[in-house]
Every structure is written in structure tokens, then in C-alpha cells.
Coordinates of C-alpha atoms and ligand atoms in Angstrom, one line a residue:
M1 CA 123.7 169.1 125.5
K2 CA 125.8 166.6 127.5
K3 CA 129.6 166.5 127.4
T4 CA 131.1 163.7 125.4
I5 CA 134.5 162.1 125.2
K6 CA 135.2 164.7 122.5
D7 CA 135.0 167.5 125.0
V8 CA 138.0 166.3 127.1
N9 CA 141.7 166.6 126.5
W10 CA 142.7 163.0 127.2
A11 CA 146.5 163.4 127.1
G12 CA 147.8 161.8 130.3
K13 CA 144.3 161.1 131.6
K14 CA 142.8 157.8 132.7
A15 CA 139.2 157.0 131.8
V16 CA 137.0 154.7 133.9
M17 CA 134.6 153.6 131.3
R18 CA 131.2 151.8 132.0
C19 CA 130.3 149.6 129.0
D20 CA 127.4 147.2 128.4
F21 CA 129.3 144.0 127.9
N22 CA 126.3 142.0 129.1
V23 CA 126.7 139.5 126.2
P24 CA 125.0 136.1 125.8
L25 CA 127.2 133.2 126.8
K26 CA 126.9 129.5 126.1
E27 CA 129.3 127.2 128.0
G28 CA 131.7 130.2 128.5
C29 CA 131.6 131.2 124.8
I30 CA 130.2 134.5 123.5
T31 CA 127.3 133.8 121.2
D32 CA 126.6 137.4 120.1
D33 CA 129.3 140.1 120.4
T34 CA 127.2 143.0 119.0
R35 CA 127.6 144.8 122.4
I36 CA 131.4 144.4 122.2
T37 CA 131.7 145.7 118.7
A38 CA 129.4 148.6 119.5
S39 CA 131.8 149.8 122.2
L40 CA 134.8 149.9 119.9
P41 CA 134.5 153.4 118.4
S42 CA 134.5 155.1 121.9
I43 CA 137.4 152.9 123.1
K44 CA 139.5 153.5 119.9
Y45 CA 138.8 157.3 120.2
L46 CA 140.1 157.4 123.7
L47 CA 143.2 155.3 122.9
E48 CA 144.0 157.4 119.9
N49 CA 143.8 160.5 121.9
G50 CA 146.3 159.5 124.6
A51 CA 144.0 158.1 127.3
A52 CA 144.5 155.0 129.4
I53 CA 141.3 153.1 129.9
V54 CA 139.9 151.0 132.8
L55 CA 136.8 149.2 131.4
M56 CA 134.0 147.9 133.6
S57 CA 130.6 146.3 133.0
H58 CA 128.1 143.9 134.5
L59 CA 127.3 140.5 133.0
G60 CA 124.2 138.5 133.9
R61 CA 123.0 138.3 137.4
P62 CA 125.6 136.9 139.8
K63 CA 123.4 138.4 142.6
G64 CA 126.1 140.4 144.4
K65 CA 128.5 137.5 144.9
P66 CA 131.5 136.3 142.9
N67 CA 130.3 133.7 140.4
H68 CA 132.8 132.6 137.8
D69 CA 130.0 131.6 135.4
Y70 CA 129.7 135.4 134.9
T71 CA 133.3 136.3 134.6
L72 CA 134.2 139.0 132.0
A73 CA 137.3 137.0 131.0
P74 CA 135.9 136.0 127.5
V75 CA 135.0 139.7 126.9
A76 CA 138.6 140.8 127.5
A77 CA 139.8 138.1 125.0
R78 CA 137.3 139.2 122.3
L79 CA 138.1 142.9 122.8
S80 CA 141.8 142.2 122.5
E81 CA 141.2 140.5 119.1
Y82 CA 139.1 143.4 117.8
L83 CA 141.5 146.1 119.1
G84 CA 144.6 144.3 117.9
Q85 CA 146.2 145.0 121.3
E86 CA 146.1 143.4 124.7
V87 CA 143.1 144.2 126.9
K88 CA 144.5 143.2 130.3
F89 CA 142.0 141.4 132.3
V90 CA 142.6 141.9 136.0
P91 CA 140.1 139.7 137.9
S92 CA 139.2 140.0 141.5
D93 CA 136.3 138.4 143.5
V94 CA 135.8 141.8 145.1
V95 CA 136.2 143.7 141.8
V96 CA 138.6 146.2 143.2
D97 CA 141.5 145.1 145.4
D98 CA 145.2 146.1 145.7
T99 CA 146.2 144.1 142.6
V100 CA 143.5 145.9 140.5
R101 CA 144.5 149.3 142.0
A102 CA 148.2 148.6 141.1
A103 CA 147.4 147.5 137.6
A104 CA 145.2 150.7 137.0
A105 CA 148.0 152.9 138.4
A106 CA 150.6 151.3 136.2
L107 CA 148.4 151.7 133.0
G108 CA 150.1 154.0 130.5
A109 CA 148.7 156.1 127.7
G110 CA 147.1 154.0 124.9
E111 CA 146.8 151.0 127.2
V112 CA 143.5 149.3 128.3
M113 CA 142.4 146.9 131.0
L114 CA 139.1 145.4 132.1
I115 CA 138.1 144.7 135.7
E116 CA 135.7 141.9 136.8
N117 CA 131.9 141.9 136.7
V118 CA 130.8 144.8 138.9
R119 CA 127.8 142.8 140.0
Y120 CA 130.1 140.4 142.0
R121 CA 129.6 143.1 144.7
A122 CA 126.2 143.6 146.2
E123 CA 127.1 147.3 146.7
E124 CA 126.8 147.8 142.9
E125 CA 123.0 147.6 142.6
K126 CA 122.7 149.4 146.0
N127 CA 124.6 152.4 144.5
D128 CA 126.8 152.2 147.6
P129 CA 129.0 155.3 148.0
E130 CA 132.0 153.4 149.2
F131 CA 132.1 151.0 146.2
S132 CA 131.4 154.0 143.9
R133 CA 134.5 155.7 145.4
E134 CA 136.6 152.5 144.9
L135 CA 135.7 152.5 141.3
S136 CA 136.3 156.2 140.8
E137 CA 139.8 156.0 142.3
L138 CA 140.9 153.8 139.3
G139 CA 140.9 156.8 137.0
D140 CA 140.4 160.5 136.5
I141 CA 137.2 160.8 134.3
F142 CA 134.1 158.6 134.2
V143 CA 132.9 157.7 130.7
Q144 CA 129.3 156.5 130.6
D145 CA 128.6 154.4 127.6
A146 CA 126.1 151.8 128.9
F147 CA 122.7 153.0 127.8
G148 CA 121.0 149.7 128.7
T149 CA 121.7 150.2 132.4
S150 CA 121.5 154.0 132.5
H151 CA 117.9 153.9 133.9
R152 CA 119.3 152.2 137.0
A153 CA 121.2 154.1 139.7
H154 CA 124.0 151.8 140.4
A155 CA 127.5 152.4 141.7
S156 CA 129.1 152.0 138.3
T157 CA 126.4 153.9 136.4
T158 CA 125.6 156.8 138.7
G159 CA 127.3 156.8 142.1
I160 CA 130.8 157.0 140.7
A161 CA 130.1 160.5 139.2
D162 CA 129.9 161.8 142.8
Y163 CA 133.7 161.5 142.9
I164 CA 135.0 162.2 139.3
P165 CA 133.6 164.2 136.3
A166 CA 131.4 162.3 133.9
V167 CA 131.1 162.5 130.1
S168 CA 129.3 160.2 127.6
G169 CA 130.8 157.8 125.1
F170 CA 129.5 157.7 121.5
L171 CA 126.8 155.1 122.2
I172 CA 125.1 157.3 124.7
E173 CA 125.6 160.4 122.6
K174 CA 123.8 158.6 119.7
E175 CA 120.9 157.5 121.9
L176 CA 120.5 161.1 123.2
K177 CA 120.7 162.5 119.7
F178 CA 118.1 160.3 118.1
L179 CA 115.8 159.3 121.0
G180 CA 116.1 162.7 122.6
Q181 CA 115.6 164.7 119.5
A182 CA 112.6 162.6 118.4
V183 CA 110.9 163.2 121.7
E184 CA 112.0 166.8 122.5
D185 CA 112.3 168.5 119.1
P186 CA 110.9 166.3 116.3
V187 CA 110.6 167.3 112.7
R188 CA 106.8 167.2 112.1
P189 CA 104.5 165.5 111.4
F190 CA 105.6 163.2 114.3
A191 CA 104.0 159.8 114.5
A192 CA 104.4 157.1 117.2
I193 CA 103.6 153.4 116.6
M194 CA 102.7 151.5 119.8
G195 CA 102.3 147.8 119.9
G196 CA 103.3 144.8 122.0
A197 CA 101.3 142.8 124.5
K198 CA 99.9 144.9 127.3
V199 CA 98.3 148.3 127.5
K200 CA 99.2 148.6 131.2
D201 CA 103.0 148.4 130.5
K202 CA 102.8 151.1 127.8
I203 CA 100.4 153.5 129.5
P204 CA 103.2 155.9 130.7
V205 CA 104.8 155.9 127.3
I206 CA 101.5 156.5 125.5
T207 CA 100.5 159.2 127.9
N208 CA 103.8 161.1 127.5
L209 CA 103.8 160.7 123.7
L210 CA 100.2 162.1 123.4
D211 CA 101.6 165.4 124.5
K212 CA 104.1 165.3 121.7
V213 CA 102.9 163.4 118.6
D214 CA 100.6 164.4 115.8
T215 CA 99.6 160.8 115.1
L216 CA 99.5 157.7 117.3
L217 CA 99.0 154.2 115.7
I218 CA 98.1 151.2 117.9
G219 CA 98.8 147.6 117.0
G220 CA 99.7 144.3 118.6
G221 CA 98.0 142.7 121.6
M222 CA 97.2 145.9 123.3
A223 CA 94.7 146.9 120.5
Y224 CA 92.2 144.3 121.8
T225 CA 91.8 146.1 125.1
F226 CA 90.9 149.2 123.2
F227 CA 88.3 147.3 121.1
K228 CA 86.8 145.7 124.3
A229 CA 86.7 149.2 125.9
Q230 CA 84.8 150.4 122.9
G231 CA 82.3 147.6 123.3
Y232 CA 83.4 145.2 120.6
S233 CA 83.6 141.5 121.2
I234 CA 87.3 140.3 121.0
G235 CA 86.8 136.5 121.3
K236 CA 89.9 134.8 122.8
S237 CA 92.2 137.7 122.0
L238 CA 94.6 139.1 124.7
L239 CA 92.7 141.3 127.2
D240 CA 94.4 143.5 129.8
E241 CA 91.4 143.8 132.2
E242 CA 93.2 146.4 134.3
G243 CA 93.9 148.4 131.2
L244 CA 90.2 148.8 130.1
D245 CA 89.6 152.1 131.9
L246 CA 93.0 153.3 131.0
A247 CA 92.2 152.6 127.3
L248 CA 89.1 154.8 127.5
D249 CA 91.1 157.5 129.3
I250 CA 93.7 157.4 126.5
L251 CA 91.0 157.7 123.8
K252 CA 89.6 160.7 125.5
L253 CA 93.0 162.3 126.1
A254 CA 93.9 161.8 122.4
E255 CA 90.7 163.6 121.4
E256 CA 91.3 166.5 123.8
K257 CA 94.8 166.9 122.5
G258 CA 93.9 166.7 118.9
V259 CA 96.1 163.7 118.2
K260 CA 95.1 161.5 115.3
F261 CA 94.6 158.2 117.0
L262 CA 94.5 155.1 114.8
L263 CA 93.4 151.6 115.8
P264 CA 93.4 148.6 113.5
V265 CA 90.4 148.2 111.2
D266 CA 91.0 144.5 110.5
V267 CA 92.8 141.7 112.3
V268 CA 94.1 138.3 111.6
C269 CA 92.5 135.8 114.0
A270 CA 93.5 132.1 114.7
D271 CA 92.0 129.3 116.6
E272 CA 95.0 128.9 118.9
F273 CA 98.2 130.7 119.9
A274 CA 100.3 128.6 117.5
N275 CA 101.9 129.2 114.1
D276 CA 100.2 126.2 112.6
S277 CA 96.7 127.2 113.7
P278 CA 94.2 128.0 110.9
Y279 CA 93.6 131.8 110.6
D280 CA 91.5 134.4 108.7
T281 CA 91.2 138.1 108.5
Y282 CA 88.1 139.9 110.1
P283 CA 87.0 143.5 110.5
V284 CA 87.5 144.4 114.2
T285 CA 83.7 144.6 114.6
A286 CA 83.4 140.9 113.7
I287 CA 86.0 139.0 115.7
P288 CA 84.6 135.4 116.2
E289 CA 84.0 134.3 119.8
D290 CA 86.2 131.3 119.5
R291 CA 89.2 132.9 117.8
M292 CA 92.1 135.2 118.9
G293 CA 93.6 138.2 117.1
L294 CA 97.4 137.7 116.5
D295 CA 98.2 140.3 113.8
I296 CA 96.9 143.4 112.1
G297 CA 95.2 142.8 108.7
A298 CA 95.9 144.0 105.2
E299 CA 93.5 147.0 105.3
T300 CA 95.2 148.2 108.5
I301 CA 98.6 147.9 107.0
K302 CA 97.5 150.1 104.1
L303 CA 95.9 152.6 106.4
Y304 CA 99.0 152.7 108.7
C305 CA 101.5 153.0 105.8
K306 CA 99.6 155.9 104.4
A307 CA 99.7 157.7 107.8
L308 CA 103.4 156.9 108.1
E309 CA 104.2 158.2 104.6
E310 CA 103.0 161.6 105.7
S311 CA 105.3 161.6 108.8
K312 CA 108.8 163.1 109.1
T313 CA 109.6 161.6 112.5
I314 CA 108.5 158.1 113.6
V315 CA 109.1 156.4 116.9
W316 CA 108.1 152.7 117.0
N317 CA 107.7 150.7 120.2
G318 CA 106.2 147.2 120.2
P319 CA 105.4 144.7 117.4
M320 CA 102.1 144.7 115.5
G321 CA 101.5 141.1 116.1
V322 CA 103.0 137.8 117.3
F323 CA 106.1 138.3 115.1
E324 CA 107.8 135.3 116.6
M325 CA 105.4 133.1 114.6
E326 CA 105.9 133.4 110.8
N327 CA 102.2 133.5 110.0
F328 CA 101.6 136.4 112.3
A329 CA 104.7 138.4 111.5
V330 CA 103.2 139.9 108.4
G331 CA 101.9 143.1 109.9
T332 CA 105.1 143.8 111.8
K333 CA 107.2 143.1 108.7
A334 CA 105.0 145.3 106.5
I335 CA 105.3 148.3 108.9
A336 CA 109.1 147.7 109.2
E337 CA 109.4 147.7 105.4
C338 CA 107.3 150.8 105.2
L339 CA 109.6 152.6 107.6
A340 CA 112.7 151.3 105.8
G341 CA 111.5 153.0 102.6
L342 CA 110.7 156.4 104.1
D343 CA 112.6 159.6 103.9
A344 CA 112.0 160.3 107.6
T345 CA 113.8 159.9 110.9
T346 CA 112.9 156.4 112.2
V347 CA 113.7 155.4 115.7
I348 CA 113.0 151.9 117.1
G349 CA 112.8 151.6 120.9
G350 CA 111.9 148.4 122.8
G351 CA 113.7 145.0 122.9
D352 CA 111.2 143.0 120.9
S353 CA 110.7 145.7 118.2
A354 CA 114.4 146.0 117.8
A355 CA 114.7 142.2 117.5
A356 CA 111.9 142.1 114.9
V357 CA 113.5 144.8 112.7
T358 CA 116.8 142.9 113.0
Q359 CA 115.2 139.6 112.2
F360 CA 113.7 141.1 109.0
G361 CA 117.2 142.3 108.0
L362 CA 116.1 146.0 108.0
A363 CA 118.1 147.3 111.0
D364 CA 120.5 149.4 108.9
K365 CA 117.5 151.0 107.1
M366 CA 116.4 152.7 110.3
T367 CA 117.8 156.0 111.5
H368 CA 118.4 154.6 115.0
I369 CA 117.7 151.4 116.9
S370 CA 117.9 152.0 120.6
T371 CA 120.1 149.5 122.4
G372 CA 118.4 149.7 125.8
G373 CA 115.0 148.0 126.1
G374 CA 114.0 149.2 129.6
A375 CA 116.1 152.4 129.3
S376 CA 114.6 153.5 126.0
M377 CA 111.1 152.8 127.4
E378 CA 111.8 155.0 130.4
F379 CA 113.2 157.7 128.1
L380 CA 110.0 157.6 126.0
E381 CA 108.0 157.9 129.2
G382 CA 109.8 161.2 129.7
R383 CA 111.6 160.1 132.9
V384 CA 115.0 161.3 134.0
L385 CA 117.5 158.4 133.7
P386 CA 119.9 158.6 136.6
G387 CA 122.9 157.3 134.6
I388 CA 122.3 160.1 132.0
A389 CA 121.5 162.8 134.6
I390 CA 125.0 162.6 136.1
I391 CA 126.8 163.3 132.7
E392 CA 128.0 166.9 132.8
D393 CA 126.3 169.5 130.7
L394 CA 128.3 171.2 128.1
Ligands
LIG401 P1 108.9 145.8 123.1 O1 109.9 144.8 123.7 O2 109.3 146.1 121.7 O3 108.7 146.9 123.9 P2 106.6 144.3 124.1 O4 107.5 143.6 125.0 O5 105.7 145.3 124.7 O6 107.5 145.0 122.9 O7 105.7 143.3 123.3 C1 106.2 142.2 122.5 C2 105.4 141.0 122.6 O8 104.0 141.3 122.2 C3 105.8 140.0 121.6 O9 106.3 138.9 122.2 C4 104.6 139.7 120.7 O10 104.5 138.3 120.4 C5 103.5 140.1 121.6 N1 102.3 140.4 120.8 C6 102.1 141.2 119.8 N2 100.9 141.1 119.3 C7 100.2 140.2 120.1 C8 98.9 139.7 120.1 N3 98.0 140.1 119.2 N4 98.5 138.8 121.0 C9 99.5 138.4 121.9 N5 100.7 138.9 122.0 C10 101.1 139.8 121.1
LIG402 MG1 109.6 143.3 125.3

């Protein structure tokens, strides 16, 4: 168990808190503030418990140089609105200077300020000890609440903890609870659904999960590499050449480990990679030479839903088809609806899978949707995330 902000007596203490305020901007305006609202519970808890807070985040890729297109100024304004109190924005092209240090020193209990985009400094992504120390000196305790960057060892996510104690905020606590418990101590039967485009990208995840799951269901573009490896013709479907041998290894490993390994039995194939292309459903043994598989078929949906209904914990990573096109979103939507209706722990990891579930309006029907695309992937691979490792143990 990792320490959280609830394990600290905040009276008279100053938190240096790393958030993920990497919000989408259009002409300087925030187009989606989900990441800002997500940070509010931790911020409010700290303020209500007598802390002062120095907030920090990255935004976009200013490439280690000051670039005012990526200023956090709009974030401070939006945060002030939500909190109903001023979030002082103290900008500096070098992120930390004497003005910033003075503002942090003057900050009283219940007050909050935001410093400029930490990626204005090249030292951030280099996890430079000097920059880490500069950040640490702004407060007493480091609060890590940016899951999306916790797989990167940067000054504001990892290095800072060399100088002051680190605890997690509520967002990280939630990720560790659901993602962590699903992978380490799942209520069984435990099923994983793997989809998306490439086998190669997901190999480490599949390999790690094969040690843990009872059932593994494969969908999406990666299924065709498995079919090809088994000797079927896949027409113009996506093939990950480099993944062919790996696919065979996985099939063998699944058998050795006694994991129930399900591949689609039918697929929806179109002439072209386009929503308006004509399409039909075929058994996987009869994919036409001139067509490409873009979704799982109705029989597969039935088979998969049945397997999922028997499961108590389900982790889903990667869509079942090209869900961005309406005609080929059917399989992904059916699986999402199936999960939404189950009395099981359902965890969604992966940027596109999370986007799909949100697009279908089913996000709040899932137990947990991980906020970190790359970070949740590395977590499912069983890797130690540097930004999590530095959080003190309870
Ligand atoms: P995640 O972000 O959830 O980890 P991935 O990035 O691995 O998922 O994969 C998502 C992409 O896979 C989507 O853009 C989707 O269109 C694509 N995809 C799914 N099925 C197919 C398919 N049959 N052919 C080509 N691309 C596919
Ligand atoms: Mg993706």
C-alpha cells in the first residue's frame, strides 16, 4: 500500500502537487477540461485540511524551451472558477525563479498557486537533479497525482522525491486500487480482452496477463495476425508480419498455462478501409482475398459475451474493430454494453478503448477507466512505473 494525502497531517504544510493538466487547447481556449475537474477532489481535500498548495504540470510539447503557446495560464483561470477561490498563476520562463520562490514562501494555509509548464525546462524530461531540487524547495511534501506521466522518470514526476517525501493524490490511489487489484489480486474468474491494431505493441501486455488470467479474448486488427499464423487466408486485413512468430508463441504459451484463449469465429469484412465501403460477415476460415476484416461478427459477439458473463474481473485493452467508423463500431459497442451490464469489476485501460467507451456513453457504467494510456499499458505489462515507485509505502 502506498501513502496517500490522507496519511499526512497537513496543518501548516505546503504540498508540491504534480497534476496532469495536459488539456487540449484551441486558440488558447481549453476544449476539454476533464483533467482539471478530475484533479479537484485531491486539491479540495488538501485545502480543507490546512495545506497550502503549489501546483505543477506539463502541457503539450514545448521541447524544453519557453513557448507561450503552451502556457498553463488558462488552466489557472479554469481552476479558480471551479474552486471558487483564486489560483495564483506565477509564470516564469524558467519555471522556478526568485518571484516564484517568494510567491510559494508567502503562500498561506488554504491558498493555492500554479507554476508554469515544467516542460519549458529541458531538465524536466532529463530528470535533472538540480531542477528536481528547485521544484522540491517550493514545499514540504510531494503529492503525485499525474498517472498519465507516471511511467516517465522526469524531474516533476520522480526526481523531486529524492528531496522531499512523496504521497499519492486520489487519482493515483484510484488507479492503483483498480488497475493494481485487477492485475495482482483479481476476483476470479479473471478475463482480459485484448484488441487494437498491432500484435507487436501488445505482446508484453498479453504475455504478462497470460500468467494471471483465466480467459483471454482477442479482437481488433491483431486477430488477423493470429489467423494468418494459423494458416488462414486473411485477404487485405491488417497483418503484423513481425508478430507472426509471436502469435504462435502466445498460442502455445496460453495452452501451457491452461488459459482459455478465444479468437473471433466470424469477422465483418469490407472492400476498403472506409465507413461507406460495402461489407459482409464471414467465418474466419473464409475471408475473401479482396476484402479486409474491420470488426468482429455477430457469432463472436455472442461467444465473447457468454465468456464475459462468467467472469468476475475483466480488463479491457484495445477496441474490437475500427470503432472510429460507425459501420465497424458494432463489435466494440456490443462488448462495451455487455461489460456495462455485468456485476463484475470492469477496468478499461488504453487511450482508444477509453475513448470508445466514452463515445458510447457507457463510461460511468464501468468500475474504472484508466486515465493514462501509455502508463496503464506499462502497468498491465507488469512494469514498475518510476513515478509510482517513489511514493512512500504505508
Ligand atoms: P488502445 O489505445 O485502447 O490501447 P490501440 O491503440 O492498440 O488501442 O488500437 C486502437 C486502434 O486499432 C483503433 O484506431 C482502431 O481503429 C484500430 N483497429 C481495431 N480493429 C482494427 C482492424 N480490424 N483493422 C485495422 N485497425 C483496427
Ligand atoms: Mg491507442
